[in-house]
Short mmCIF file of C-alpha atoms in Angstrom, two decimals:
data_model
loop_
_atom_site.label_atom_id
_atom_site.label_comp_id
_atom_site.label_asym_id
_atom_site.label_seq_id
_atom_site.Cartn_x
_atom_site.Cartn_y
_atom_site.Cartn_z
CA UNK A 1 -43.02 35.58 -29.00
CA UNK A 2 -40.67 34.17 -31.15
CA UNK A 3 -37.79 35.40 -29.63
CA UNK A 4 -38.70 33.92 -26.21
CA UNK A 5 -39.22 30.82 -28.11
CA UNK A 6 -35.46 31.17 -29.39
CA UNK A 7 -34.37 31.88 -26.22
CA UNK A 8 -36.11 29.39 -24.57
CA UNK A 9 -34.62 26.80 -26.73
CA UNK A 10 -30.92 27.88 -25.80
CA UNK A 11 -32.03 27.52 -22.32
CA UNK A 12 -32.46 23.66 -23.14
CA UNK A 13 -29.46 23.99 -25.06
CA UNK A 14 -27.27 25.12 -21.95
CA UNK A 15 -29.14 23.21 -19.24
CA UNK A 16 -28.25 20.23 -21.67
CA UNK A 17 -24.78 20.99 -22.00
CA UNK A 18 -23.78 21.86 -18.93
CA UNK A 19 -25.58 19.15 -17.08
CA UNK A 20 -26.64 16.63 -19.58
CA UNK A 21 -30.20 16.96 -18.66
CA UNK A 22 -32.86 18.76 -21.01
CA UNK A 23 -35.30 20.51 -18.97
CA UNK A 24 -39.02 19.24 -20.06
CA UNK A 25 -42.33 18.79 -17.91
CA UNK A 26 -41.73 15.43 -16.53
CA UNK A 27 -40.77 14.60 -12.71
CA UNK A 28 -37.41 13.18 -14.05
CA UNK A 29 -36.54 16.75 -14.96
CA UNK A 30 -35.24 19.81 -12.87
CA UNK A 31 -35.88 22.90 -15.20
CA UNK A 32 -38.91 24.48 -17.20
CA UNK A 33 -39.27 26.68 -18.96
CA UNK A 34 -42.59 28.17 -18.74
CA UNK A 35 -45.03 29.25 -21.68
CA UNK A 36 -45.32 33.61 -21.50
CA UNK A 37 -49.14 34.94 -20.25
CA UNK A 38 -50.25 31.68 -19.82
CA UNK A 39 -52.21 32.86 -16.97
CA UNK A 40 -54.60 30.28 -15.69
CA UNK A 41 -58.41 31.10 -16.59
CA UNK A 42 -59.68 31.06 -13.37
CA UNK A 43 -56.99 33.77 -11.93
CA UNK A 44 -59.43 36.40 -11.65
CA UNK A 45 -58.53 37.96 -7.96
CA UNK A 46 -55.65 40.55 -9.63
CA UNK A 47 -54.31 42.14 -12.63
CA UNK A 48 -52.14 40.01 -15.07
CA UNK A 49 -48.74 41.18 -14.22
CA UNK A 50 -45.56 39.99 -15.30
CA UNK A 51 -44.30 38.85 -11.82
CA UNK A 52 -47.60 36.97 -11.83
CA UNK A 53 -46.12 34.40 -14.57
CA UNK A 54 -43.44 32.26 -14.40
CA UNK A 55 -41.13 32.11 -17.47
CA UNK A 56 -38.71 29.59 -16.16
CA UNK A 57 -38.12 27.29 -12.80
CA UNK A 58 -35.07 24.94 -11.20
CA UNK A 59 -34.47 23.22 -8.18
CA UNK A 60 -31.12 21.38 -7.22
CA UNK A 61 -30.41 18.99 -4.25
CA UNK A 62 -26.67 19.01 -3.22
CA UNK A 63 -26.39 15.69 -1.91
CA UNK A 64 -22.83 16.14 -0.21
CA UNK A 65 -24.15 19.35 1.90
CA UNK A 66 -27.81 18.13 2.31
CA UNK A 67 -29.18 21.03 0.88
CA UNK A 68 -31.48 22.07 -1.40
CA UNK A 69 -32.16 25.20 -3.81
CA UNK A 70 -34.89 26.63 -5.70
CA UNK A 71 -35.02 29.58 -8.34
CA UNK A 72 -37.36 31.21 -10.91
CA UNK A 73 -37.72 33.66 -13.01
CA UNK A 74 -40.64 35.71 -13.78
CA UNK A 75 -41.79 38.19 -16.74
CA UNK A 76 -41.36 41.27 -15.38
CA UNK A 77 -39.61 42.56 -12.04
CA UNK A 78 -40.76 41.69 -9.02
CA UNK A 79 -42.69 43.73 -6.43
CA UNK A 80 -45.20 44.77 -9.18
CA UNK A 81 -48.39 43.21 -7.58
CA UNK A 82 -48.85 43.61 -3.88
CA UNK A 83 -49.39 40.90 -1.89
CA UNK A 84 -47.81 38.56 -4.35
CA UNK A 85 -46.39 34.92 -2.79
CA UNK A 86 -44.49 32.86 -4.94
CA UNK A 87 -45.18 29.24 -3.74
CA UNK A 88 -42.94 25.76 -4.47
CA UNK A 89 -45.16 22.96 -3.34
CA UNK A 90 -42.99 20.54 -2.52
CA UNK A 91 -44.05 16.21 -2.62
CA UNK A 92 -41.95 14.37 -0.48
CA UNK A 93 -43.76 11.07 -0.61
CA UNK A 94 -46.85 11.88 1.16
CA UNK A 95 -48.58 14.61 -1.25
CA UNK A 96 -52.08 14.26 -2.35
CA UNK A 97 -53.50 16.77 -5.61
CA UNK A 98 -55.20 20.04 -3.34
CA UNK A 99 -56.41 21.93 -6.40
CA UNK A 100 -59.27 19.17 -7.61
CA UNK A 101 -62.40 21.13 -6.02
CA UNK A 102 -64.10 23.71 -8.15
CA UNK A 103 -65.35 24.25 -11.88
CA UNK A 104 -63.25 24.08 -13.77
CA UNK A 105 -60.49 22.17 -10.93
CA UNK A 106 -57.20 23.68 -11.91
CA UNK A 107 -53.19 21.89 -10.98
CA UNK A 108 -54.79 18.34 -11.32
CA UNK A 109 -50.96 16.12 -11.06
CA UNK A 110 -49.73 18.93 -8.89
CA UNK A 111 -48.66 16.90 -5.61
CA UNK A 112 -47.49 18.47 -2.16
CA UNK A 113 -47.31 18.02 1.61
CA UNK A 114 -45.69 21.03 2.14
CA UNK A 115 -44.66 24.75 0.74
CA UNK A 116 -42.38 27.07 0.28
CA UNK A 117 -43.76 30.39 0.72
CA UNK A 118 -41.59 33.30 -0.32
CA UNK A 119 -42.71 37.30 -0.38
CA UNK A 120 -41.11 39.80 -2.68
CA UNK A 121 -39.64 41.50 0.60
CA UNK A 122 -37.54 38.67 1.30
CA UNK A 123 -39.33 37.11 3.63
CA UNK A 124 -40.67 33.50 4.06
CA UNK A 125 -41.32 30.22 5.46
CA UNK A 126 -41.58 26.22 5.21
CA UNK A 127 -44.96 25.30 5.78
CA UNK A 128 -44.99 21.78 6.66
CA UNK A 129 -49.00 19.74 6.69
CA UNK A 130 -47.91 16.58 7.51
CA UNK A 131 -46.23 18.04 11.09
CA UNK A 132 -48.21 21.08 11.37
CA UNK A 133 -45.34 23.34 11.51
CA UNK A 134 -44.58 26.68 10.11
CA UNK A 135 -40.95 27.77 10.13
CA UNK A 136 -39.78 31.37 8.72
CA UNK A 137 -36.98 31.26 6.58
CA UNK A 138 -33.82 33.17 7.15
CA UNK A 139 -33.91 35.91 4.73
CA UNK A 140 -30.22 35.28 4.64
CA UNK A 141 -30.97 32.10 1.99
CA UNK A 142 -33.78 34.44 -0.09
CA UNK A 143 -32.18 36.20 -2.97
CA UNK A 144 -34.96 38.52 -5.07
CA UNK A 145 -33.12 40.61 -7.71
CA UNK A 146 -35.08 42.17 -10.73
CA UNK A 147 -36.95 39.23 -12.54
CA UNK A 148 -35.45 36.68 -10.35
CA UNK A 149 -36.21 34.76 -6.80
CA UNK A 150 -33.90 32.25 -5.52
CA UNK A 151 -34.01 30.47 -2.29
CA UNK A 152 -30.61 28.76 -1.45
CA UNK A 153 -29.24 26.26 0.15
CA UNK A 154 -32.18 25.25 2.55
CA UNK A 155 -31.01 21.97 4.95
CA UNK A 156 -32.73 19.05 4.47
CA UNK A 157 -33.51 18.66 7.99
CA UNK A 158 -36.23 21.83 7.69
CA UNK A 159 -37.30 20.16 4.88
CA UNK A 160 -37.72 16.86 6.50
CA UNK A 161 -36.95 16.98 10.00
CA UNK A 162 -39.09 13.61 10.89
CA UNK A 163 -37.55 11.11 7.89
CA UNK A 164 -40.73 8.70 9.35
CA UNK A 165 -43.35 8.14 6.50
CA UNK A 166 -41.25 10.32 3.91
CA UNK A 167 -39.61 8.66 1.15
CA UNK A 168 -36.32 7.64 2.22
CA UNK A 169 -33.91 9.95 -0.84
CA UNK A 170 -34.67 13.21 -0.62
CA UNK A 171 -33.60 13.43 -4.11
CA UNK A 172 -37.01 12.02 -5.14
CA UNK A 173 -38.97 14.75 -3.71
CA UNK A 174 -40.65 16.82 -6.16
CA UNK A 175 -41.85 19.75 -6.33
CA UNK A 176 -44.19 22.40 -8.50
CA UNK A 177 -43.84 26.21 -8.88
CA UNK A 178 -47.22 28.74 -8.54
CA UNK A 179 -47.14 32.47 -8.01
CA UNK A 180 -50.12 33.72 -5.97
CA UNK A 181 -52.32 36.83 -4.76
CA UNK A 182 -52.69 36.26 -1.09
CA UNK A 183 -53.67 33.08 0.05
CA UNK A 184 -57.35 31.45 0.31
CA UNK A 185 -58.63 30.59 -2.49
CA UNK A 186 -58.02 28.76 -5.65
CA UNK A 187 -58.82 32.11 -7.96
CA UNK A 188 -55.77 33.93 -6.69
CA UNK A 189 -53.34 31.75 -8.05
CA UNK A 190 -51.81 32.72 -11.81
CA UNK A 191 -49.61 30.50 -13.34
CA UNK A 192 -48.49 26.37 -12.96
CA UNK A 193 -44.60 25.56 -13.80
CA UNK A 194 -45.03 23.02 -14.80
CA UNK A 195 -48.47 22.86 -15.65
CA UNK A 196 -50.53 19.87 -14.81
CA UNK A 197 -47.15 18.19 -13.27
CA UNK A 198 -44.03 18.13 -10.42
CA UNK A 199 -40.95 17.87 -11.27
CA UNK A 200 -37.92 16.27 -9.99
CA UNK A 201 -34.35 17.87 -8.50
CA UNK A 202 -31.20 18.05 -10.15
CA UNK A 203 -29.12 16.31 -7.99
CA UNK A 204 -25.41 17.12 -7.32
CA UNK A 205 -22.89 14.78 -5.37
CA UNK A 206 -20.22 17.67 -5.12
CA UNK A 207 -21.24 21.08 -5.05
CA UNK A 208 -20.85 22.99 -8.64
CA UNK A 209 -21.89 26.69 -8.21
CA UNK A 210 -20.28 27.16 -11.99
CA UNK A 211 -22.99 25.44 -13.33
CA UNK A 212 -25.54 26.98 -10.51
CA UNK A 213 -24.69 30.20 -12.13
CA UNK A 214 -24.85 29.13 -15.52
CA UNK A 215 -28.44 27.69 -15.04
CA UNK A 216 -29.33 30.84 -13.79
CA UNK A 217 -27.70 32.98 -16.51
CA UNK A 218 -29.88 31.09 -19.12
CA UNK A 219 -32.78 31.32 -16.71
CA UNK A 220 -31.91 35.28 -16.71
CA UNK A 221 -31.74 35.22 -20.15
CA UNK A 222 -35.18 34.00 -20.85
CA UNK A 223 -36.66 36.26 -18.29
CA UNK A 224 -35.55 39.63 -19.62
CA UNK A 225 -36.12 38.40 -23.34
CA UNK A 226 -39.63 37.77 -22.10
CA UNK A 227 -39.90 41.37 -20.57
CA UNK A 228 -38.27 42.92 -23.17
CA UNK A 229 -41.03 41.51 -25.59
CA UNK A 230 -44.00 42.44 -23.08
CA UNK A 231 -42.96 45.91 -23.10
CA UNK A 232 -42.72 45.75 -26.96
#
């Protein structure tokens, strides 16, 4: 534990650096990083695998291309569970909290109107509630390698393709990160990033896939440390 806690810290170290933003659980932030087996206590429909628990999450809106991109990475290498979903609910002005009912409620100040739903075979799709629309993604922007899932460069217009009623900059969307055994019911879902919160996008006037890779290099870094120290 205490060297994911190291390496956690030079993750905020090198998100701060290179883009003068420390990643922390607030909805002015882009990055978390993600406390290891903090499984949620009411996850009770599967076993507590590694690529059931987030270790670290980003999202970036390129505001010159109109795009946006999301990446995590988990514990331990994907495809362990079947029928694992990894889920970015995303607020775009119009979310409402959808995990209150139960006892205990779990994600109270998790906001969404829509989600991204990606499977470990690189397969997915924008699942809008506010227009009722379902739209698979082109497996061509899903990239699942190891202990890491990135979606990239999504258009805004999937995202939003009605602007009415949505707030106007799409860089104040939020969004929150959940992993997920099948969909249903509230017991099949693992892990919060971040928990009890959304956070914001880093937002980019002029594409910089430098520091894209960097970001994800520290990101990679604090998965495998994590896995590494699981196995252990």
């Amino acid at each position: 534990m205490s060297h994911l806690r190291i390496t956690a810290l030079g993750l905020a170290a090198l998100i701060s650096s290179a883009l003068g933003v420390a990643p922390a659980q607030a909805s002015n932030s882009f990055a978390v990083v993600d406390a290891y087996k903090d499984f949620l206590p009411s996850y009770t429909a599967g076993p507590a695998n590694g690529d059931m628990d987030v270790i670290a999450a980003a999202a970036f809106y390129d505001g010159a291309d109109k795009t946006f991109s999301f990446s995590t990475i988990l514990a331990d290498k994907v495809g362990l569970t079947p029928g694992a979903l990894y889920v970015w609910g995303i607020d775009r002005g119009r979310g409402t909290q959808r995990f209150l009912a139960g006892s205990p409620s779990i994600g109270a100040g998790v906001f969404f109107d829509s989600v991204l739903v990606v499977r470990p075979d690189g397969t997915g799709a924008f699942n809008d509630f506010i227009n009722g629309t379902s739209t698979p993604l082109d497996p061509a922007h899903i990239k699942i390698s190891g202990l890491t899932v990135t979606v990239e460069d999504l258009p805004l217009d999937l995202l939003a393709p009605d602007t009415a009623g949505f707030k106007a900059d799409p860089a104040l969307y939020t969004w929150n990160l959940w992993p997920r055994l099948g969909l249903g019911s509230n017991n099949q879902i693992s892990d919060f990033a971040p928990d009890g919160a959304n956070l914001g996008f880093q937002v980019t006037a002029v594409p910089e896939p430098q520091t894209f890779a960097m970001l994800l290099a520290g990101l990679g870094l604090v998965g495998l440390r994590a896995s590494r120290t699981r196995r252990a």
